Amino acid sequence: MVTPNARRNRGQVILIGAITLAFILLGIVVVFNGVLYTETLSESATSQSTADAEVVEQEVERNLVEIAHRWNLETGPETNPSKFKSIDNSGEFAYQYRNTTANSRSTIVSIESNRKDTANVVRNETSGSVNISSDRVGSFVLDLDADSNDHIGVKTSNSSVTINSPDSDSFNINGCEINGEDVRFDLVTGDTNIRSESCDEQLKKDLSIINNNDPEITFSGDLVGNYYIIAKNMTVHSPSSPEDWEGIWSLEAVITYKSSDVSFQRDDTINVYGDNE
Amino acid sequence: MTGNTDRGQAYTLEGFVSAMVVLMAVLFALQSVVITPTSGGLSDRSVQAQLQQEAQDALVVSDQDGNLSETIRNWNTDDDPEKFHKATVPGPDGNRTYNTTEFADQSRLGGILEQRFADNGYSYNVELIYENDGEFNTTYLVYQGAPSPDAVTASYVVTLYENNILTADKSKQIELTESEDHDYPISHETDTELVYNIVEVRVIVW
């Protein structure tokens, strides 16, 4: 016989059971959400660190290439070629880059680089007719002083360009004007150290006449200045004997990146003048 | 007996219904609290990560042909108060800074930032951080106020070389000589004959 009192008790038990069940389910939901939230936070931080590491790697490679190229052009025959303080293991660039990145991010970037392959670098005045033959050209730079009605013409097997100087403070290439007394023209990349204000893209196209594979380059004219050639196995025929020294064709670099989330070390060969050997 | 069985079923149903009522009530209450990944973080963090990636990409793209370096060197050497070329807005460090439109006219980075961020209602600062006598100093290219706490940051390191030329004044090299006092805030920091200084370009978007 079930009494009314027993029925009430049963009802209370059921209600308490139901509430307990409800809280258990809620607990599960809360814990699950907490796990998802933590995972999301953790994943986003890690993936961002990976992206940062990629940017650092790109920055370092780009800077090393630029420094090596500039070192090639500016070191000269008198400098001991084995010592390039800017980029070697104890170099100022590596030291200062590490300082700068550590100032803004919780990372340490270590750069170790050494010359792997040498390039022939030649520098001389742009007088007379010059003929250059090589296995591969890395860079061909003309550093010219503007002068009234002077010009210089450069030819390869497929292409040519003439740089004119109508007056003492400007140059003109196929109608594009560059205002400057002393301008550097890179005929491989088409870059100049002073940009044309009117036709930058056209100028770059007109100037980049030399491919890495061009075996023969000739030039002649009366514009005063210097030319720099960085190439592999090069022979230069010119009226005066040029200065020459060993430059950097490729670097062996070890880039180490360490942060709280990501740590990697990359041991790589960096070609200063493109991906070709 | 039949009456007792019916009553038992009723109790069971009553239990389930009360459980559902309580559960729904608590769930409803919890919706008002930030606790789920969707409302609490994922969407926000996704947007932030997206903004940061876009700012980082803008820096990488603008450095591709040296334009970022030219932007940093776009400095007037004469008595013009607009030291950064055609910058008109007074900045926090005394130098004039660009507004977003001026910066877009002067640099590729400015163009990308204006198109993506300024035109969509975001604010941003562009800072140059460089070492000077062992300490890090900051100069502003764009300053739109103090960033909010949820701002995102992207940075890119640019190397300046001794024979770089000031973009606004083509006759002057960045390397200071005694006869050419150009007030350029970034000083020569390294001992090498090539590298002038290393500058971090930092974009803060909020």
Short mmCIF file of C-alpha atoms in Angstrom, two decimals:
data_model
loop_
_atom_site.label_atom_id
_atom_site.label_comp_id
_atom_site.label_asym_id
_atom_site.label_seq_id
_atom_site.Cartn_x
_atom_site.Cartn_y
_atom_site.Cartn_z
CA MET A 1 0.00 0.00 0.00
CA VAL A 2 1.50 3.35 -1.10
CA THR A 3 0.67 6.15 1.27
CA PRO A 4 0.44 9.84 0.19
CA ASN A 5 3.54 10.59 2.29
CA ALA A 6 5.59 7.92 0.46
CA ARG A 7 4.45 9.39 -2.87
CA ARG A 8 5.65 12.83 -1.84
CA ASN A 9 9.01 11.42 -0.85
CA ARG A 10 9.34 9.66 -4.17
CA GLY A 11 8.51 12.90 -5.98
CA GLN A 12 11.24 14.77 -4.10
CA VAL A 13 13.77 12.07 -4.89
CA ILE A 14 12.93 12.27 -8.56
CA LEU A 15 13.18 16.07 -8.56
CA ILE A 16 16.55 16.00 -6.82
CA GLY A 17 17.76 13.34 -9.24
CA ALA A 18 16.65 15.44 -12.17
CA ILE A 19 18.40 18.55 -10.87
CA THR A 20 21.58 16.53 -10.25
CA LEU A 21 21.39 15.17 -13.77
CA ALA A 22 20.96 18.68 -15.11
CA PHE A 23 24.04 19.94 -13.30
CA ILE A 24 26.13 16.99 -14.45
CA LEU A 25 25.19 17.74 -18.05
CA LEU A 26 25.98 21.41 -17.55
CA GLY A 27 29.33 20.54 -16.02
CA ILE A 28 30.20 18.50 -19.06
CA VAL A 29 29.24 21.39 -21.37
CA VAL A 30 31.30 23.89 -19.40
CA VAL A 31 34.39 21.66 -19.28
CA PHE A 32 34.09 20.91 -23.00
CA ASN A 33 33.80 24.60 -23.83
CA GLY A 34 36.77 25.38 -21.62
CA VAL A 35 38.88 22.81 -23.44
CA LEU A 36 37.85 24.18 -26.83
CA TYR A 37 38.60 27.74 -25.75
CA THR A 38 42.03 26.87 -24.42
CA GLU A 39 42.83 24.91 -27.55
CA THR A 40 41.76 27.81 -29.75
CA LEU A 41 43.93 30.25 -27.83
CA SER A 42 46.90 27.94 -27.87
CA GLU A 43 46.58 27.14 -31.57
CA SER A 44 46.27 30.77 -32.61
CA ALA A 45 49.40 31.74 -30.67
CA THR A 46 51.40 28.89 -32.17
CA SER A 47 50.29 29.50 -35.72
CA GLN A 48 51.10 33.20 -35.37
CA SER A 49 54.56 32.34 -34.08
CA THR A 50 55.10 30.17 -37.14
CA ALA A 51 54.16 33.09 -39.36
CA ASP A 52 56.56 35.35 -37.42
CA ALA A 53 59.36 32.82 -37.88
CA GLU A 54 58.74 32.77 -41.63
CA VAL A 55 58.91 36.56 -41.78
CA VAL A 56 62.15 36.59 -39.79
CA GLU A 57 63.68 34.02 -42.12
CA GLN A 58 62.67 36.07 -45.13
CA GLU A 59 64.01 39.29 -43.59
CA VAL A 60 67.35 37.71 -42.76
CA GLU A 61 67.84 36.16 -46.19
CA ARG A 62 66.92 39.38 -47.93
CA ASN A 63 69.28 41.43 -45.78
CA LEU A 64 72.16 38.97 -46.12
CA VAL A 65 71.80 39.01 -49.91
CA GLU A 66 71.78 42.82 -49.98
CA ILE A 67 74.76 43.12 -47.63
CA ALA A 68 76.74 40.52 -49.59
CA HIS A 69 76.02 42.36 -52.85
CA ARG A 70 77.07 45.68 -51.37
CA TRP A 71 80.15 44.08 -49.87
CA ASN A 72 81.05 42.75 -53.32
CA LEU A 73 80.80 46.21 -54.83
CA GLU A 74 82.51 48.19 -52.12
CA THR A 75 85.16 46.04 -50.55
CA GLY A 76 87.89 46.49 -53.16
CA PRO A 77 91.07 44.48 -53.73
CA GLU A 78 92.83 45.87 -50.69
CA THR A 79 90.47 44.25 -48.16
CA ASN A 80 91.20 40.76 -46.93
CA PRO A 81 88.38 38.83 -48.61
CA SER A 82 88.03 36.37 -45.77
CA LYS A 83 86.97 39.11 -43.41
CA PHE A 84 83.57 40.50 -44.05
CA LYS A 85 82.60 41.90 -40.73
CA SER A 86 79.10 42.88 -41.78
CA ILE A 87 77.81 39.38 -42.16
CA ASP A 88 80.17 36.83 -40.73
CA ASN A 89 79.63 35.03 -37.44
CA SER A 90 80.76 37.89 -35.25
CA GLY A 91 79.28 40.49 -37.54
CA GLU A 92 77.56 43.68 -36.62
CA PHE A 93 74.49 42.87 -38.67
CA ALA A 94 73.81 39.62 -36.83
CA TYR A 95 74.39 41.32 -33.48
CA GLN A 96 72.20 44.30 -34.18
CA TYR A 97 69.48 42.27 -35.85
CA ARG A 98 69.30 40.09 -32.76
CA ASN A 99 69.01 43.21 -30.57
CA THR A 100 66.32 44.75 -32.72
CA THR A 101 64.14 41.64 -32.90
CA ALA A 102 64.58 40.92 -29.20
CA ASN A 103 63.44 44.46 -28.43
CA SER A 104 60.06 43.95 -30.07
CA ARG A 105 59.32 40.23 -29.75
CA SER A 106 60.06 37.51 -27.23
CA THR A 107 62.37 35.81 -29.68
CA ILE A 108 66.05 35.25 -30.21
CA VAL A 109 67.38 35.13 -33.73
CA SER A 110 70.90 33.91 -34.28
CA ILE A 111 72.57 34.26 -37.67
CA GLU A 112 75.77 32.56 -38.69
CA SER A 113 76.94 33.01 -42.24
CA ASN A 114 80.07 32.37 -44.22
CA ARG A 115 81.04 32.61 -47.84
CA LYS A 116 80.46 29.35 -49.68
CA ASP A 117 81.21 30.15 -53.29
CA THR A 118 83.35 32.98 -54.63
CA ALA A 119 82.57 35.40 -57.43
CA ASN A 120 84.94 37.43 -59.61
CA VAL A 121 84.46 41.15 -59.07
CA VAL A 122 85.94 43.66 -61.48
CA ARG A 123 85.99 47.44 -61.19
CA ASN A 124 87.33 49.93 -63.69
CA GLU A 125 86.70 53.30 -65.27
CA THR A 126 84.22 53.47 -68.14
CA SER A 127 86.76 54.55 -70.72
CA GLY A 128 87.05 53.12 -74.18
CA SER A 129 85.38 50.01 -75.49
CA VAL A 130 85.06 47.13 -73.03
CA ASN A 131 84.18 43.52 -73.78
CA ILE A 132 83.26 41.05 -71.04
CA SER A 133 82.73 37.33 -71.34
CA SER A 134 81.69 35.07 -68.46
CA ASP A 135 79.90 31.86 -67.52
CA ARG A 136 77.27 33.67 -65.52
CA VAL A 137 76.67 37.33 -64.68
CA GLY A 138 75.48 38.23 -61.19
CA SER A 139 75.52 41.98 -61.38
CA PHE A 140 76.57 44.70 -63.78
CA VAL A 141 76.59 48.19 -62.28
CA LEU A 142 77.45 51.48 -63.92
CA ASP A 143 78.23 54.31 -61.50
CA LEU A 144 78.10 57.36 -63.73
CA ASP A 145 78.68 61.10 -63.35
CA ALA A 146 76.34 63.30 -65.37
CA ASP A 147 77.93 65.47 -68.04
CA SER A 148 76.62 67.52 -70.93
CA ASN A 149 75.78 65.56 -74.06
CA ASP A 150 77.67 62.41 -73.09
CA HIS A 151 76.38 58.90 -73.40
CA ILE A 152 77.26 55.27 -72.90
CA GLY A 153 75.86 52.29 -74.79
CA VAL A 154 75.68 48.72 -73.46
CA LYS A 155 75.00 45.69 -75.66
CA THR A 156 74.36 42.01 -75.03
CA SER A 157 73.60 39.32 -77.61
CA ASN A 158 69.86 40.05 -77.35
CA SER A 159 69.44 43.57 -76.11
CA SER A 160 70.94 47.03 -75.74
CA VAL A 161 70.44 50.32 -73.95
CA THR A 162 71.94 53.80 -74.25
CA ILE A 163 72.26 56.04 -71.22
CA ASN A 164 72.42 59.72 -72.14
CA SER A 165 73.32 62.67 -70.00
CA PRO A 166 71.91 65.89 -71.48
CA ASP A 167 73.37 68.10 -68.73
CA SER A 168 75.51 67.95 -65.60
CA ASP A 169 72.74 66.89 -63.21
CA SER A 170 70.46 64.48 -65.06
CA PHE A 171 70.33 61.33 -67.17
CA ASN A 172 67.94 60.25 -69.88
CA ILE A 173 67.11 56.69 -70.94
CA ASN A 174 64.62 56.36 -73.81
CA GLY A 175 62.88 59.55 -72.67
CA CYS A 176 62.86 58.71 -68.95
CA GLU A 177 64.69 61.29 -66.90
CA ILE A 178 66.62 60.77 -63.68
CA ASN A 179 67.69 63.86 -61.77
CA GLY A 180 71.03 63.33 -60.08
CA GLU A 181 74.69 64.14 -60.57
CA ASP A 182 75.97 60.68 -59.66
CA VAL A 183 73.68 57.74 -60.36
CA ARG A 184 74.17 53.98 -60.08
CA PHE A 185 72.51 51.83 -62.76
CA ASP A 186 72.16 48.10 -62.25
CA LEU A 187 71.63 46.62 -65.70
CA VAL A 188 70.67 43.16 -64.38
CA THR A 189 67.86 44.19 -62.03
CA GLY A 190 67.08 47.52 -63.72
CA ASP A 191 67.36 49.36 -60.40
CA THR A 192 68.86 52.80 -59.89
CA ASN A 193 69.83 54.35 -56.57
CA ILE A 194 67.82 57.44 -57.53
CA ARG A 195 64.38 56.82 -58.96
CA SER A 196 62.85 58.48 -61.96
CA GLU A 197 59.88 60.53 -60.82
CA SER A 198 57.95 60.13 -64.05
CA CYS A 199 58.45 56.61 -65.42
CA ASP A 200 59.82 54.26 -62.84
CA GLU A 201 58.38 51.00 -64.23
CA GLN A 202 59.36 51.79 -67.82
CA LEU A 203 62.88 52.69 -66.74
CA LYS A 204 63.30 49.41 -64.88
CA LYS A 205 62.16 47.53 -67.97
CA ASP A 206 64.49 49.47 -70.29
CA LEU A 207 67.52 49.09 -68.02
CA SER A 208 67.28 45.38 -67.14
CA ILE A 209 68.88 44.22 -70.38
CA ILE A 210 71.34 41.67 -68.99
CA ASN A 211 70.30 38.11 -68.19
CA ASN A 212 72.36 35.95 -65.86
CA ASN A 213 73.18 33.73 -68.83
CA ASP A 214 74.43 36.40 -71.25
CA PRO A 215 77.96 35.26 -72.16
CA GLU A 216 79.05 38.52 -73.82
CA ILE A 217 78.59 42.13 -72.77
CA THR A 218 80.15 45.08 -74.59
CA PHE A 219 79.90 48.75 -73.85
CA SER A 220 81.48 52.00 -74.96
CA GLY A 221 80.87 55.72 -74.62
CA ASP A 222 82.18 58.94 -73.19
CA LEU A 223 80.28 59.17 -69.88
CA VAL A 224 82.74 59.24 -66.99
CA GLY A 225 82.36 56.83 -64.10
CA ASN A 226 83.07 53.30 -62.98
CA TYR A 227 81.70 49.92 -63.90
CA TYR A 228 81.42 46.93 -61.57
CA ILE A 229 80.88 43.39 -62.77
CA ILE A 230 80.23 40.43 -60.52
CA ALA A 231 80.36 37.15 -62.41
CA LYS A 232 81.66 33.58 -62.52
CA ASN A 233 84.76 32.80 -64.60
CA MET A 234 85.00 36.20 -66.20
CA THR A 235 87.37 37.65 -68.79
CA VAL A 236 87.49 41.42 -69.39
CA HIS A 237 89.05 43.07 -72.43
CA SER A 238 89.50 46.77 -71.87
CA PRO A 239 92.02 49.50 -72.72
CA SER A 240 93.17 49.76 -69.09
CA SER A 241 93.66 46.87 -66.71
CA PRO A 242 90.83 46.70 -64.13
CA GLU A 243 90.99 46.07 -60.39
CA ASP A 244 89.68 42.67 -59.45
CA TRP A 245 88.98 40.75 -56.25
CA GLU A 246 87.09 37.79 -54.91
CA GLY A 247 83.51 38.43 -53.92
CA ILE A 248 80.62 36.43 -52.55
CA TRP A 249 78.57 34.36 -54.97
CA SER A 250 76.76 32.32 -52.34
CA LEU A 251 76.57 32.15 -48.56
CA GLU A 252 76.24 29.28 -46.18
CA ALA A 253 73.88 30.50 -43.48
CA VAL A 254 72.51 29.00 -40.29
CA ILE A 255 69.47 30.87 -39.06
CA THR A 256 68.19 29.93 -35.61
CA TYR A 257 64.86 31.23 -34.36
CA LYS A 258 63.69 30.60 -30.82
CA SER A 259 60.51 31.81 -29.18
CA SER A 260 58.30 30.40 -26.47
CA ASP A 261 56.13 28.64 -29.07
CA VAL A 262 58.36 27.89 -32.03
CA SER A 263 61.97 26.93 -32.36
CA PHE A 264 63.71 26.14 -35.61
CA GLN A 265 67.14 26.08 -37.17
CA ARG A 266 67.71 26.33 -40.88
CA ASP A 267 70.99 25.48 -42.51
CA ASP A 268 70.87 26.76 -46.03
CA THR A 269 72.81 28.03 -49.01
CA ILE A 270 71.80 31.54 -50.01
CA ASN A 271 72.63 32.51 -53.58
CA VAL A 272 73.31 36.21 -53.75
CA TYR A 273 72.41 36.47 -57.42
CA GLY A 274 69.31 34.36 -57.89
CA ASP A 275 68.71 30.66 -57.49
CA ASN A 276 71.11 29.54 -60.20
CA GLU A 277 74.45 28.08 -59.21
CA MET B 1 -1.43 -2.09 -9.52
CA THR B 2 -2.29 -0.33 -12.78
CA GLY B 3 -2.73 2.94 -10.87
CA ASN B 4 0.70 2.62 -9.28
CA THR B 5 2.40 1.93 -12.69
CA ASP B 6 0.72 4.98 -14.23
CA ARG B 7 1.84 7.06 -11.29
CA GLY B 8 5.43 5.80 -11.73
CA GLN B 9 5.42 6.81 -15.40
CA ALA B 10 4.05 10.18 -14.42
CA TYR B 11 6.85 10.61 -11.91
CA THR B 12 9.44 9.72 -14.54
CA LEU B 13 8.00 12.14 -17.06
CA GLU B 14 7.74 14.78 -14.38
CA GLY B 15 11.41 14.23 -13.58
CA PHE B 16 12.48 14.63 -17.20
CA VAL B 17 10.36 17.72 -17.67
CA SER B 18 11.73 19.35 -14.50
CA ALA B 19 15.28 18.43 -15.56
CA MET B 20 14.69 20.10 -18.92
CA VAL B 21 13.24 23.19 -17.29
CA VAL B 22 16.19 23.58 -14.95
CA LEU B 23 18.70 22.80 -17.70
CA MET B 24 17.18 25.33 -20.07
CA ALA B 25 17.11 27.97 -17.35
CA VAL B 26 20.76 27.49 -16.46
CA LEU B 27 21.86 27.33 -20.11
CA PHE B 28 19.95 30.52 -20.80
CA ALA B 29 21.68 32.20 -17.88
CA LEU B 30 25.07 31.02 -19.10
CA GLN B 31 24.50 32.54 -22.51
CA SER B 32 24.82 35.94 -20.91
CA VAL B 33 28.32 35.09 -19.69
CA VAL B 34 31.34 34.91 -22.01
CA ILE B 35 32.23 31.27 -21.84
CA THR B 36 31.88 29.58 -25.20
CA PRO B 37 34.71 29.70 -27.71
CA THR B 38 32.43 31.18 -30.37
CA SER B 39 31.25 34.13 -28.32
CA GLY B 40 34.33 34.54 -26.18
CA GLY B 41 37.29 34.23 -28.47
CA LEU B 42 37.23 32.47 -31.79
CA SER B 43 35.52 35.14 -33.84
CA ASP B 44 37.43 37.97 -32.19
CA ARG B 45 40.74 36.19 -32.36
CA SER B 46 40.12 35.20 -35.96
CA VAL B 47 39.54 38.81 -36.89
CA GLN B 48 42.62 39.91 -34.96
CA ALA B 49 44.79 37.22 -36.54
CA GLN B 50 43.46 38.23 -39.95
CA LEU B 51 44.24 41.91 -39.32
CA GLN B 52 47.71 41.07 -38.10
CA GLN B 53 48.42 38.89 -41.12
CA GLU B 54 47.20 41.59 -43.48
CA ALA B 55 49.39 44.23 -41.80
CA GLN B 56 52.37 41.86 -41.96
CA ASP B 57 51.71 41.12 -45.63
CA ALA B 58 51.46 44.85 -46.35
CA LEU B 59 54.93 45.33 -44.86
CA VAL B 60 56.44 42.40 -46.79
CA VAL B 61 54.91 43.50 -50.09
CA SER B 62 55.96 47.13 -49.66
CA ASP B 63 59.56 46.07 -49.05
CA GLN B 64 59.80 44.01 -52.23
CA ASP B 65 61.56 46.59 -54.37
CA GLY B 66 63.04 48.72 -51.63
CA ASN B 67 60.11 51.08 -51.34
CA LEU B 68 59.87 50.60 -47.57
CA SER B 69 63.50 51.67 -47.18
CA GLU B 70 62.84 54.73 -49.38
CA THR B 71 59.85 55.62 -47.22
CA ILE B 72 62.01 55.59 -44.10
CA ARG B 73 64.57 57.82 -45.84
CA ASN B 74 62.00 60.31 -47.20
CA TRP B 75 63.48 63.13 -45.11
CA ASN B 76 63.88 66.82 -45.93
CA THR B 77 67.22 68.35 -45.10
CA ASP B 78 66.32 72.03 -45.42
CA ASP B 79 64.55 74.25 -42.89
CA ASP B 80 61.13 72.98 -43.93
CA PRO B 81 59.20 71.95 -40.78
CA GLU B 82 57.85 69.00 -42.74
CA LYS B 83 60.90 66.85 -42.13
CA PHE B 84 59.32 63.66 -43.39
CA HIS B 85 58.55 64.75 -46.93
CA LYS B 86 55.10 66.41 -47.11
CA ALA B 87 54.11 65.33 -43.60
CA THR B 88 51.84 67.94 -42.00
CA VAL B 89 50.40 66.46 -38.78
CA PRO B 90 52.23 67.30 -35.52
CA GLY B 91 53.47 64.07 -33.98
CA PRO B 92 54.05 63.05 -30.36
CA ASP B 93 57.85 63.34 -30.66
CA GLY B 94 57.89 66.86 -32.12
CA ASN B 95 58.39 65.78 -35.73
CA ARG B 96 55.52 66.05 -38.15
CA THR B 97 53.79 62.83 -39.14
CA TYR B 98 51.60 61.84 -42.05
CA ASN B 99 47.85 61.47 -42.06
CA THR B 100 46.67 58.33 -43.83
CA THR B 101 46.10 60.07 -47.18
CA GLU B 102 49.49 61.79 -47.18
CA PHE B 103 51.18 58.52 -46.25
CA ALA B 104 49.37 56.75 -49.10
CA ASP B 105 50.67 59.39 -51.52
CA GLN B 106 54.25 59.01 -50.28
CA SER B 107 54.65 55.25 -49.99
CA ARG B 108 53.43 51.88 -51.15
CA LEU B 109 52.90 50.77 -47.55
CA GLY B 110 50.67 53.80 -46.99
CA GLY B 111 48.62 52.95 -50.07
CA ILE B 112 47.98 49.40 -48.90
CA LEU B 113 47.21 50.42 -45.33
CA GLU B 114 44.83 53.15 -46.44
CA GLN B 115 42.97 50.87 -48.83
CA ARG B 116 42.64 48.01 -46.39
CA PHE B 117 42.42 49.63 -42.98
CA ALA B 118 41.69 53.38 -43.11
CA ASP B 119 38.91 52.97 -45.68
CA ASN B 120 37.30 50.29 -43.49
CA GLY B 121 37.25 52.34 -40.32
CA TYR B 122 40.38 51.04 -38.63
CA SER B 123 43.03 53.28 -37.13
CA TYR B 124 46.76 52.63 -37.28
CA ASN B 125 50.12 53.95 -36.24
CA VAL B 126 53.30 53.38 -38.20
CA GLU B 127 56.38 53.59 -36.00
CA LEU B 128 60.10 53.41 -36.72
CA ILE B 129 62.09 51.84 -33.92
CA TYR B 130 65.87 52.06 -34.13
CA GLU B 131 68.87 51.76 -31.89
CA ASN B 132 70.61 54.95 -30.93
CA ASP B 133 73.62 54.82 -28.57
CA GLY B 134 72.50 51.52 -27.15
CA GLU B 135 68.90 52.60 -26.56
CA PHE B 136 65.85 52.11 -28.71
CA ASN B 137 64.13 55.28 -29.93
CA THR B 138 60.82 55.67 -31.74
CA THR B 139 59.84 58.00 -34.56
CA TYR B 140 56.36 58.07 -36.03
CA LEU B 141 55.43 58.08 -39.69
CA VAL B 142 51.70 57.92 -38.92
CA TYR B 143 50.23 58.64 -35.49
CA GLN B 144 46.50 58.36 -34.92
CA GLY B 145 46.54 58.26 -31.13
CA ALA B 146 47.21 55.69 -28.44
CA PRO B 147 46.24 52.19 -29.56
CA SER B 148 43.32 50.43 -27.90
CA PRO B 149 44.00 47.32 -25.77
CA ASP B 150 42.85 44.94 -28.53
CA ALA B 151 45.24 46.44 -31.13
CA VAL B 152 47.32 44.09 -33.28
CA THR B 153 50.95 44.64 -34.21
CA ALA B 154 53.03 43.63 -37.22
CA SER B 155 56.64 44.53 -37.76
CA TYR B 156 59.33 44.24 -40.40
CA VAL B 157 63.03 44.96 -40.13
CA VAL B 158 64.69 47.14 -42.77
CA THR B 159 68.45 47.64 -43.05
CA LEU B 160 69.77 51.06 -43.97
CA TYR B 161 73.17 51.25 -45.68
CA GLU B 162 75.79 53.95 -45.47
CA ASN B 163 75.54 54.95 -49.09
CA ASN B 164 71.73 55.10 -49.11
CA ILE B 165 70.45 58.45 -50.32
CA LEU B 166 67.76 60.51 -48.63
CA THR B 167 64.73 60.02 -50.88
CA ALA B 168 63.45 63.59 -50.52
CA ASP B 169 66.85 65.15 -51.12
CA LYS B 170 68.64 63.13 -53.77
CA SER B 171 71.91 64.95 -53.41
CA LYS B 172 72.52 63.83 -49.82
CA GLN B 173 73.62 60.50 -48.49
CA ILE B 174 72.10 59.18 -45.31
CA GLU B 175 75.55 59.00 -43.75
CA LEU B 176 76.04 62.26 -41.89
CA THR B 177 79.04 64.37 -42.77
CA GLU B 178 80.20 67.41 -40.83
CA SER B 179 79.09 69.78 -43.56
CA GLU B 180 75.65 68.21 -43.93
CA ASP B 181 73.61 68.38 -40.77
CA HIS B 182 70.30 66.93 -41.85
CA ASP B 183 68.66 66.19 -38.44
CA TYR B 184 67.80 62.73 -39.63
CA PRO B 185 66.65 61.02 -36.43
CA ILE B 186 68.13 57.62 -37.23
CA SER B 187 71.82 57.72 -36.44
CA HIS B 188 74.71 55.59 -37.60
CA GLU B 189 74.85 52.74 -35.12
CA THR B 190 77.05 49.95 -36.42
CA ASP B 191 80.81 49.79 -36.74
CA THR B 192 80.73 48.26 -40.19
CA GLU B 193 81.47 50.11 -43.38
CA LEU B 194 78.24 48.94 -44.96
CA VAL B 195 75.34 48.87 -42.54
CA TYR B 196 74.15 52.25 -41.25
CA ASN B 197 71.44 51.09 -38.88
CA ILE B 198 68.66 48.53 -38.60
CA VAL B 199 65.14 49.88 -38.33
CA GLU B 200 62.02 48.07 -37.26
CA VAL B 201 58.91 49.32 -39.05
CA ARG B 202 55.99 48.60 -36.75
CA VAL B 203 52.35 48.86 -37.80
CA ILE B 204 49.77 48.91 -34.99
CA VAL B 205 46.16 48.48 -36.10
CA TRP B 206 43.04 48.80 -33.96
#
